[in-house]
Amino acid sequence: MHLPTLDSSAGVSGLTTALLLSKHKDYAVTIVAKHVPGDSDIEYASPWAGANFLPFSKPNTPAQQYERDTWPELERLARHVPEAGIHFQNTILYRRAKDSGTPTGEWMADLVSQDPWFKNLVPNFRILDQSTLPPGIDSGTSFTSVCMNVGLYLPWLTSQCLLNGAKLHQTTLAHISDAATLHHSSRKADIIINCTGLSSLRLGGVQDPALYPARGQIVIVRNSAGGNMYTVSGTDDDPAEAMYIMQRPGGGTVLGGCLQAGNWESQADANLATRIMKRCVEYCPGLVGEGQGIEGLSVVRHGVGLRPMRTGGIRVERSVVGGVVVVHNYGHGGYGYQTSYGCAGAVERLVEEAVLERARL
Ligand SMILES: Cc1cc2nc3c(=O)[nH]c(=O)nc-3n(C[C@H](O)[C@H](O)[C@H](O)COP(=O)(O)OP(=O)(O)OC[C@H]3O[C@@H](n4cnc5c(N)ncnc54)[C@H](O)[C@@H]3O)c2cc1C
């Protein structure tokens, strides 16, 4: 049976889903998106991510399963597929007891736990010796994670979809069901995959009021962090600010950050950028030359992205809109990369179910 399947976006969620679906020889996938890799827009979250794998999910939630199911593929890509732009990095996580109850402290509560659910999932998990912790840090852990250069990874994902026969169509949808008429076969698509991120707040046929932005601001520098990624649960400057550093494969170190819920501001805040750089140099003095402060950082650019947060968590669910099956995959907050293969696999199963049901009709 020939089944036109349509995938409605080109962020990490849409491209990963398109990749898995395009591996099915009997599916024909069209990626319909307002933004594609290479575009830069506040409405398009994926290019602004670090991105790394730091499990934020709470135990026994769907997000935990998505993260669990994503790690093996990211590990495989880091080990065997250099052109994907993913490499292993030692990760150091610092917890400050006083961050408990703050937005960033809550966000990272399970991540910085000394007994996290993922301790047997990732390699080399260990609790750091108290004597090695910087001043003000109450506990620390470390493990081997991955860091993705999203500037390499998103185009790589796209190229894999195209290699599998998927087609790319750049356009803007007013209503999710309009996607059905845009399949490259000229036939109406049987299934729409909705991976439109934060835009699902306003997109016709979806308009999910549970979505909201959590603004993140980063500074990308040419300096090296010496092979480690660092994360601290909070700062003394603002309860919505945190400190993280990750070094991308192929160059560029990402300095962050913040989690500003409900903030839609697209422009970088210069004062926040200065605080971000100061905190990163304080925790990782090796970023700059001896005796240097932030003047020792070589800035590539400043970035602002809106994490597509959703009350109730990621929506991976099947529905019918305008008579067409729509499988939703949006609301990935600050964990779209690290849940990408888990969510895409769940979508793939929902599509398979829908196809089987159609075949029985
Ligand atoms: C500063 C920052 C750091 C982050 N770091 C990490 C990290 O380290 N690890 C991690 O896992 N995650 C991280 N994230 C989160 C991650 O970036 C997001 O969860 C992820 O990018 C969401 O991807 P998405 O594909 O769902 O949405 P998006 O990337 O926003 O893609 C949405 C797609 O839908 C299309 N679209 C939207 N509306 C329409 C329309 N009307 N018509 C047609 N197409 C439409 C868009 O054009 C785009 O192609 C970070 C985010 C930020 C902001």
mmCIF file of C-alpha atoms and ligand atoms in Angstrom, residues 8-15 32-36 43-54 56 148 171-174 195-200 203 214-218 244 246 258 303-308 329-339, ligand 1:
data_model
loop_
_atom_site.group_PDB
_atom_site.id
_atom_site.type_symbol
_atom_site.label_atom_id
_atom_site.label_comp_id
_atom_site.label_asym_id
_atom_site.label_seq_id
_atom_site.Cartn_x
_atom_site.Cartn_y
_atom_site.Cartn_z
ATOM 1 C CA SER A 8 4.549 19.453 9.275
ATOM 2 C CA SER A 9 7.808 20.919 10.483
ATOM 3 C CA ALA A 10 11.575 21.154 10.326
ATOM 4 C CA GLY A 11 12.597 21.641 13.950
ATOM 5 C CA VAL A 12 14.372 18.813 15.740
ATOM 6 C CA SER A 13 11.005 17.169 16.571
ATOM 7 C CA GLY A 14 9.702 17.251 13.004
ATOM 8 C CA LEU A 15 12.972 16.231 11.369
ATOM 9 C CA VAL A 32 6.163 21.297 5.338
ATOM 10 C CA ALA A 33 7.706 24.088 7.389
ATOM 11 C CA LYS A 34 7.771 27.836 7.763
ATOM 12 C CA HIS A 35 11.420 27.651 8.884
ATOM 13 C CA VAL A 36 14.079 25.176 7.803
ATOM 14 C CA GLU A 43 9.511 31.366 16.374
ATOM 15 C CA TYR A 44 11.959 28.551 15.574
ATOM 16 C CA ALA A 45 13.454 27.095 18.787
ATOM 17 C CA SER A 46 15.758 24.382 17.482
ATOM 18 C CA PRO A 47 18.655 26.532 16.170
ATOM 19 C CA TRP A 48 19.017 28.231 19.581
ATOM 20 C CA ALA A 49 19.611 25.094 21.631
ATOM 21 C CA GLY A 50 23.019 24.103 23.054
ATOM 22 C CA ALA A 51 22.344 21.248 22.728
ATOM 23 C CA ASN A 52 23.203 18.495 25.145
ATOM 24 C CA PHE A 53 21.645 15.519 26.943
ATOM 25 C CA LEU A 54 20.930 16.444 30.572
ATOM 26 C CA PHE A 56 15.399 16.966 33.394
ATOM 27 C CA MET A 148 25.405 18.476 19.595
ATOM 28 C CA THR A 171 5.519 27.477 3.470
ATOM 29 C CA THR A 172 3.343 28.788 6.310
ATOM 30 C CA LEU A 173 0.200 27.004 7.454
ATOM 31 C CA ALA A 174 -2.772 28.959 8.792
ATOM 32 C CA CYS A 195 5.522 19.247 15.209
ATOM 33 C CA THR A 196 5.038 23.017 15.131
ATOM 34 C CA GLY A 197 6.418 23.674 18.621
ATOM 35 C CA LEU A 198 5.275 26.854 20.347
ATOM 36 C CA SER A 199 3.287 27.834 17.227
ATOM 37 C CA SER A 200 0.692 25.226 18.213
ATOM 38 C CA LEU A 203 -2.120 27.430 14.817
ATOM 39 C CA ALA A 214 10.366 29.935 28.564
ATOM 40 C CA ARG A 215 12.922 32.361 27.226
ATOM 41 C CA GLY A 216 16.546 31.294 27.075
ATOM 42 C CA GLN A 217 19.492 33.571 26.365
ATOM 43 C CA ILE A 218 22.958 32.345 25.412
ATOM 44 C CA TYR A 244 25.800 26.307 32.028
ATOM 45 C CA MET A 246 28.857 23.300 26.747
ATOM 46 C CA CYS A 258 18.040 31.519 31.948
ATOM 47 C CA GLY A 303 21.213 34.275 21.000
ATOM 48 C CA VAL A 304 17.664 34.196 22.344
ATOM 49 C CA GLY A 305 15.287 31.272 21.952
ATOM 50 C CA LEU A 306 11.851 30.406 23.312
ATOM 51 C CA ARG A 307 11.534 26.918 24.772
ATOM 52 C CA PRO A 308 8.103 25.517 23.846
ATOM 53 C CA ASN A 329 4.424 15.909 18.750
ATOM 54 C CA TYR A 330 5.013 19.293 20.380
ATOM 55 C CA GLY A 331 5.616 21.021 23.712
ATOM 56 C CA HIS A 332 9.195 19.818 24.256
ATOM 57 C CA GLY A 333 10.248 22.675 26.535
ATOM 58 C CA GLY A 334 13.995 22.647 27.218
ATOM 59 C CA TYR A 335 14.437 19.004 26.232
ATOM 60 C CA GLY A 336 13.509 18.701 22.549
ATOM 61 C CA TYR A 337 16.829 17.167 21.495
ATOM 62 C CA GLN A 338 17.195 14.824 24.428
ATOM 63 C CA THR A 339 13.645 13.462 23.944
HETATM 64 C C1 LIG B 1 18.573 28.561 24.833
HETATM 65 C C2 LIG B 1 18.020 27.179 24.636
HETATM 66 C C3 LIG B 1 18.798 26.079 24.960
HETATM 67 C C4 LIG B 1 18.301 24.784 24.789
HETATM 68 N N1 LIG B 1 19.117 23.716 25.072
HETATM 69 C C5 LIG B 1 18.654 22.465 24.902
HETATM 70 C C6 LIG B 1 19.488 21.345 25.171
HETATM 71 O O1 LIG B 1 20.648 21.491 25.555
HETATM 72 N N2 LIG B 1 18.967 20.096 24.983
HETATM 73 C C7 LIG B 1 17.683 19.898 24.545
HETATM 74 O O2 LIG B 1 17.273 18.744 24.406
HETATM 75 N N3 LIG B 1 16.875 20.950 24.273
HETATM 76 C C8 LIG B 1 17.321 22.215 24.444
HETATM 77 N N4 LIG B 1 16.508 23.283 24.182
HETATM 78 C C9 LIG B 1 15.103 23.030 23.809
HETATM 79 C C10 LIG B 1 14.948 22.726 22.329
HETATM 80 O O3 LIG B 1 15.584 23.726 21.566
HETATM 81 C C11 LIG B 1 13.459 22.657 21.969
HETATM 82 O O4 LIG B 1 12.775 21.782 22.841
HETATM 83 C C12 LIG B 1 13.296 22.133 20.550
HETATM 84 O O5 LIG B 1 14.099 22.868 19.663
HETATM 85 C C13 LIG B 1 11.848 22.180 20.093
HETATM 86 O O6 LIG B 1 11.856 21.718 18.766
HETATM 87 P P1 LIG B 1 10.547 21.616 17.900
HETATM 88 O O7 LIG B 1 10.952 20.943 16.640
HETATM 89 O O8 LIG B 1 9.453 21.006 18.697
HETATM 90 O O9 LIG B 1 10.117 23.136 17.628
HETATM 91 P P2 LIG B 1 10.823 24.231 16.684
HETATM 92 O O10 LIG B 1 12.281 24.048 16.630
HETATM 93 O O11 LIG B 1 10.314 25.553 17.126
HETATM 94 O O12 LIG B 1 10.286 23.906 15.241
HETATM 95 C C14 LIG B 1 8.956 24.193 14.882
HETATM 96 C C15 LIG B 1 8.811 23.934 13.401
HETATM 97 O O13 LIG B 1 7.439 24.127 13.058
HETATM 98 C C16 LIG B 1 7.376 25.045 11.977
HETATM 99 N N5 LIG B 1 6.143 25.817 12.053
HETATM 100 C C17 LIG B 1 5.663 26.485 13.117
HETATM 101 N N6 LIG B 1 4.514 27.096 12.780
HETATM 102 C C18 LIG B 1 4.278 26.803 11.486
HETATM 103 C C19 LIG B 1 3.253 27.146 10.564
HETATM 104 N N7 LIG B 1 2.226 27.920 10.911
HETATM 105 N N8 LIG B 1 3.349 26.675 9.296
HETATM 106 C C20 LIG B 1 4.382 25.889 8.919
HETATM 107 N N9 LIG B 1 5.380 25.541 9.760
HETATM 108 C C21 LIG B 1 5.320 25.987 11.015
HETATM 109 C C22 LIG B 1 8.595 25.938 12.164
HETATM 110 O O14 LIG B 1 8.875 26.642 10.975
HETATM 111 C C23 LIG B 1 9.633 24.886 12.527
HETATM 112 O O15 LIG B 1 10.082 24.248 11.357
HETATM 113 C C24 LIG B 1 16.979 24.589 24.313
HETATM 114 C C25 LIG B 1 16.212 25.695 23.971
HETATM 115 C C26 LIG B 1 16.710 26.977 24.127
HETATM 116 C C27 LIG B 1 15.858 28.146 23.736
#
